[in-house]
């Protein structure tokens, strides 16, 4: 329902629905869902970036191992525990 107040119209005469829009209106819900969709897309994008970064780290660590780097040096350089490195590699 849409109410239009014209010049000289007493606002008090308008129905209560025109004065207050309940928070559960479709526009409000859609706006909130837009925020959820945007945030979810950002999380998914960051997950893709993390997957790529982890693969890049794993490749760099494999190359370092092939070149003779020891696990303690890899742990220090990567900031990872031996268990985390084993899981990644």
Short mmCIF file of N, CA and C in Angstrom, two decimals:
data_model
loop_
_atom_site.label_atom_id
_atom_site.label_comp_id
_atom_site.label_asym_id
_atom_site.label_seq_id
_atom_site.Cartn_x
_atom_site.Cartn_y
_atom_site.Cartn_z
N UNK A 1 0.85 -1.17 0.00
CA UNK A 1 0.00 0.00 0.00
C UNK A 1 0.89 1.23 0.00
N UNK A 2 0.62 2.16 -0.88
CA UNK A 2 1.39 3.39 -0.97
C UNK A 2 0.47 4.55 -0.63
N UNK A 3 0.92 5.42 0.24
CA UNK A 3 0.13 6.60 0.61
C UNK A 3 0.86 7.84 0.14
N UNK A 4 0.13 8.78 -0.38
CA UNK A 4 0.72 10.02 -0.86
C UNK A 4 0.11 11.16 -0.07
N UNK A 5 0.94 12.00 0.55
CA UNK A 5 0.46 13.16 1.28
C UNK A 5 0.52 14.36 0.35
N UNK A 6 -0.56 15.03 0.18
CA UNK A 6 -0.62 16.19 -0.70
C UNK A 6 -0.60 17.45 0.15
N UNK A 7 -0.25 18.56 -0.45
CA UNK A 7 -0.20 19.84 0.27
C UNK A 7 -1.53 20.08 0.95
N UNK A 8 -1.48 20.45 2.19
CA UNK A 8 -2.67 20.74 2.94
C UNK A 8 -3.29 19.51 3.58
N UNK A 9 -2.73 18.33 3.33
CA UNK A 9 -3.25 17.10 3.92
C UNK A 9 -2.70 16.95 5.32
N UNK A 10 -3.53 16.56 6.22
CA UNK A 10 -3.10 16.32 7.59
C UNK A 10 -2.43 14.96 7.66
N UNK A 11 -1.12 14.95 8.00
CA UNK A 11 -0.36 13.70 8.07
C UNK A 11 -1.01 12.74 9.07
N UNK A 12 -1.60 13.28 10.12
CA UNK A 12 -2.24 12.44 11.12
C UNK A 12 -3.39 11.64 10.54
N UNK A 13 -3.92 12.07 9.41
CA UNK A 13 -5.05 11.37 8.80
C UNK A 13 -4.61 10.17 7.98
N UNK A 14 -3.31 10.05 7.70
CA UNK A 14 -2.83 8.92 6.93
C UNK A 14 -2.89 7.65 7.76
N UNK A 15 -3.13 6.53 7.14
CA UNK A 15 -3.18 5.27 7.89
C UNK A 15 -1.83 4.99 8.55
N UNK A 16 -1.86 4.23 9.64
CA UNK A 16 -0.63 3.89 10.37
C UNK A 16 0.36 3.15 9.48
N UNK A 17 -0.10 2.39 8.53
CA UNK A 17 0.79 1.64 7.64
C UNK A 17 1.69 2.59 6.87
N UNK A 18 1.19 3.75 6.48
CA UNK A 18 1.98 4.69 5.71
C UNK A 18 3.04 5.36 6.57
N UNK A 19 2.82 5.44 7.88
CA UNK A 19 3.76 6.11 8.77
C UNK A 19 4.96 5.23 9.10
N UNK A 20 4.72 3.96 9.35
CA UNK A 20 5.79 3.05 9.75
C UNK A 20 5.84 1.86 8.82
N UNK A 21 7.02 1.52 8.39
CA UNK A 21 7.20 0.34 7.55
C UNK A 21 7.77 -0.75 8.44
N UNK A 22 7.08 -1.87 8.57
CA UNK A 22 7.58 -2.93 9.45
C UNK A 22 8.96 -3.43 8.98
N UNK A 23 9.81 -3.81 9.92
CA UNK A 23 11.16 -4.25 9.56
C UNK A 23 11.19 -5.51 8.71
N UNK A 24 10.09 -6.23 8.60
CA UNK A 24 10.09 -7.47 7.83
C UNK A 24 9.55 -7.27 6.41
N UNK A 25 9.56 -6.04 5.92
CA UNK A 25 9.08 -5.81 4.56
C UNK A 25 10.01 -6.46 3.56
N UNK A 26 9.50 -6.83 2.39
CA UNK A 26 10.37 -7.47 1.38
C UNK A 26 11.59 -6.64 1.04
N UNK A 27 11.45 -5.32 0.97
CA UNK A 27 12.59 -4.47 0.64
C UNK A 27 13.68 -4.58 1.70
N UNK A 28 13.29 -4.57 2.95
CA UNK A 28 14.26 -4.69 4.05
C UNK A 28 14.93 -6.06 4.01
N UNK A 29 14.13 -7.12 3.83
CA UNK A 29 14.70 -8.47 3.77
C UNK A 29 15.65 -8.61 2.58
N UNK A 30 15.24 -8.09 1.43
CA UNK A 30 16.08 -8.18 0.24
C UNK A 30 17.38 -7.42 0.46
N UNK A 31 17.30 -6.25 1.07
CA UNK A 31 18.51 -5.49 1.36
C UNK A 31 19.45 -6.24 2.27
N UNK A 32 18.90 -6.90 3.28
CA UNK A 32 19.73 -7.68 4.19
C UNK A 32 20.31 -8.89 3.49
N UNK A 33 19.53 -9.52 2.62
CA UNK A 33 20.06 -10.66 1.88
C UNK A 33 21.16 -10.24 0.92
N UNK A 34 21.06 -9.05 0.36
CA UNK A 34 22.13 -8.54 -0.49
C UNK A 34 23.44 -8.48 0.28
N UNK A 35 23.37 -8.04 1.52
CA UNK A 35 24.57 -7.97 2.36
C UNK A 35 25.12 -9.37 2.61
N UNK A 36 24.23 -10.33 2.86
CA UNK A 36 24.65 -11.72 3.09
C UNK A 36 25.29 -12.28 1.83
N UNK A 37 24.66 -12.07 0.68
CA UNK A 37 25.22 -12.58 -0.58
C UNK A 37 26.59 -11.97 -0.86
N UNK A 38 26.73 -10.69 -0.61
CA UNK A 38 28.01 -10.02 -0.84
C UNK A 38 29.08 -10.59 0.08
N UNK A 39 28.74 -10.76 1.35
CA UNK A 39 29.71 -11.31 2.31
C UNK A 39 30.08 -12.75 1.96
N UNK A 40 29.09 -13.55 1.56
CA UNK A 40 29.36 -14.94 1.20
C UNK A 40 30.26 -15.01 -0.03
N UNK A 41 30.04 -14.14 -0.99
CA UNK A 41 30.88 -14.11 -2.19
C UNK A 41 32.31 -13.72 -1.83
N UNK A 42 32.45 -12.79 -0.89
CA UNK A 42 33.79 -12.37 -0.46
C UNK A 42 34.52 -13.53 0.23
N UNK A 43 33.79 -14.26 1.08
CA UNK A 43 34.39 -15.42 1.76
C UNK A 43 34.83 -16.46 0.74
N UNK A 44 33.98 -16.74 -0.24
CA UNK A 44 34.35 -17.72 -1.27
C UNK A 44 35.57 -17.26 -2.05
N UNK A 45 35.62 -15.97 -2.37
CA UNK A 45 36.77 -15.42 -3.09
C UNK A 45 38.05 -15.58 -2.28
N UNK A 46 37.96 -15.28 -0.98
CA UNK A 46 39.13 -15.42 -0.12
C UNK A 46 39.54 -16.88 0.03
N UNK A 47 38.56 -17.79 0.03
CA UNK A 47 38.90 -19.22 0.10
C UNK A 47 39.67 -19.65 -1.15
N UNK A 48 39.25 -19.15 -2.31
CA UNK A 48 39.98 -19.45 -3.55
C UNK A 48 41.41 -18.91 -3.45
N UNK A 49 41.56 -17.69 -2.95
CA UNK A 49 42.89 -17.10 -2.80
C UNK A 49 43.75 -17.92 -1.84
N UNK A 50 43.15 -18.38 -0.73
CA UNK A 50 43.90 -19.20 0.23
C UNK A 50 44.32 -20.52 -0.41
N UNK A 51 43.43 -21.14 -1.17
CA UNK A 51 43.78 -22.39 -1.84
C UNK A 51 44.97 -22.18 -2.78
N UNK A 52 44.93 -21.09 -3.54
CA UNK A 52 46.03 -20.79 -4.46
C UNK A 52 47.32 -20.50 -3.70
N UNK A 53 47.22 -19.76 -2.60
CA UNK A 53 48.40 -19.42 -1.81
C UNK A 53 49.00 -20.68 -1.17
N UNK A 54 48.15 -21.57 -0.67
CA UNK A 54 48.65 -22.81 -0.08
C UNK A 54 49.33 -23.69 -1.13
N UNK A 55 48.76 -23.75 -2.32
CA UNK A 55 49.40 -24.52 -3.39
C UNK A 55 50.75 -23.92 -3.76
N UNK A 56 50.81 -22.62 -3.82
CA UNK A 56 52.07 -21.93 -4.12
C UNK A 56 53.11 -22.21 -3.04
N UNK A 57 52.67 -22.16 -1.78
CA UNK A 57 53.58 -22.47 -0.66
C UNK A 57 54.06 -23.91 -0.74
N UNK A 58 53.15 -24.83 -1.00
CA UNK A 58 53.52 -26.24 -1.09
C UNK A 58 54.53 -26.46 -2.21
N UNK A 59 54.32 -25.82 -3.35
CA UNK A 59 55.26 -25.96 -4.46
C UNK A 59 56.63 -25.38 -4.10
N UNK A 60 56.63 -24.23 -3.44
CA UNK A 60 57.90 -23.62 -3.01
C UNK A 60 58.62 -24.53 -2.01
N UNK A 61 57.87 -25.13 -1.11
CA UNK A 61 58.48 -26.01 -0.12
C UNK A 61 59.02 -27.28 -0.78
N UNK A 62 58.28 -27.83 -1.75
CA UNK A 62 58.78 -29.02 -2.47
C UNK A 62 60.07 -28.68 -3.20
N UNK A 63 60.11 -27.53 -3.81
CA UNK A 63 61.32 -27.10 -4.53
C UNK A 63 62.49 -26.94 -3.56
N UNK A 64 62.21 -26.38 -2.38
CA UNK A 64 63.27 -26.19 -1.38
C UNK A 64 63.78 -27.54 -0.88
N UNK A 65 62.88 -28.49 -0.68
CA UNK A 65 63.29 -29.83 -0.23
C UNK A 65 64.15 -30.49 -1.30
N UNK A 66 63.74 -30.39 -2.56
CA UNK A 66 64.52 -30.97 -3.66
C UNK A 66 65.91 -30.34 -3.75
N UNK A 67 66.01 -29.07 -3.36
CA UNK A 67 67.30 -28.37 -3.40
C UNK A 67 68.13 -28.64 -2.16
N UNK A 68 67.56 -29.39 -1.19
CA UNK A 68 68.34 -29.78 -0.03
C UNK A 68 67.98 -29.09 1.27
N UNK A 69 66.93 -28.31 1.31
CA UNK A 69 66.54 -27.66 2.56
C UNK A 69 66.03 -28.69 3.55
N UNK A 70 66.37 -28.51 4.81
CA UNK A 70 65.93 -29.42 5.86
C UNK A 70 64.59 -28.98 6.44
N UNK A 71 63.92 -29.92 7.09
CA UNK A 71 62.62 -29.62 7.69
C UNK A 71 62.68 -28.50 8.73
N UNK A 72 63.71 -28.44 9.59
CA UNK A 72 63.77 -27.34 10.55
C UNK A 72 63.83 -25.96 9.86
N UNK A 73 64.60 -25.89 8.76
CA UNK A 73 64.69 -24.63 8.02
C UNK A 73 63.35 -24.28 7.39
N UNK A 74 62.65 -25.28 6.84
CA UNK A 74 61.34 -25.05 6.25
C UNK A 74 60.33 -24.59 7.31
N UNK A 75 60.43 -25.21 8.49
CA UNK A 75 59.52 -24.85 9.57
C UNK A 75 59.72 -23.39 9.98
N UNK A 76 60.96 -22.97 10.08
CA UNK A 76 61.26 -21.58 10.45
C UNK A 76 60.80 -20.63 9.35
N UNK A 77 61.13 -20.96 8.10
CA UNK A 77 60.80 -20.07 6.98
C UNK A 77 59.29 -19.95 6.77
N UNK A 78 58.57 -21.05 6.99
CA UNK A 78 57.12 -21.03 6.73
C UNK A 78 56.31 -20.66 7.96
N UNK A 79 56.91 -20.76 9.13
CA UNK A 79 56.16 -20.52 10.36
C UNK A 79 55.18 -21.64 10.67
N UNK A 80 55.47 -22.81 10.14
CA UNK A 80 54.57 -23.96 10.31
C UNK A 80 55.21 -25.03 11.17
N UNK A 81 54.38 -25.83 11.80
CA UNK A 81 54.87 -26.98 12.56
C UNK A 81 55.20 -28.11 11.58
N UNK A 82 55.92 -29.09 12.08
CA UNK A 82 56.24 -30.23 11.24
C UNK A 82 54.97 -30.94 10.78
N UNK A 83 53.99 -31.06 11.68
CA UNK A 83 52.73 -31.73 11.35
C UNK A 83 51.98 -30.95 10.25
N UNK A 84 51.98 -29.63 10.35
CA UNK A 84 51.29 -28.81 9.35
C UNK A 84 52.00 -28.91 7.99
N UNK A 85 53.35 -28.96 8.04
CA UNK A 85 54.10 -29.09 6.78
C UNK A 85 53.82 -30.44 6.14
N UNK A 86 53.81 -31.48 6.97
CA UNK A 86 53.53 -32.82 6.45
C UNK A 86 52.15 -32.87 5.81
N UNK A 87 51.17 -32.24 6.44
CA UNK A 87 49.82 -32.22 5.89
C UNK A 87 49.78 -31.45 4.57
N UNK A 88 50.50 -30.35 4.49
CA UNK A 88 50.52 -29.53 3.27
C UNK A 88 51.23 -30.24 2.13
N UNK A 89 52.35 -30.89 2.46
CA UNK A 89 53.12 -31.57 1.42
C UNK A 89 52.53 -32.92 1.13
#
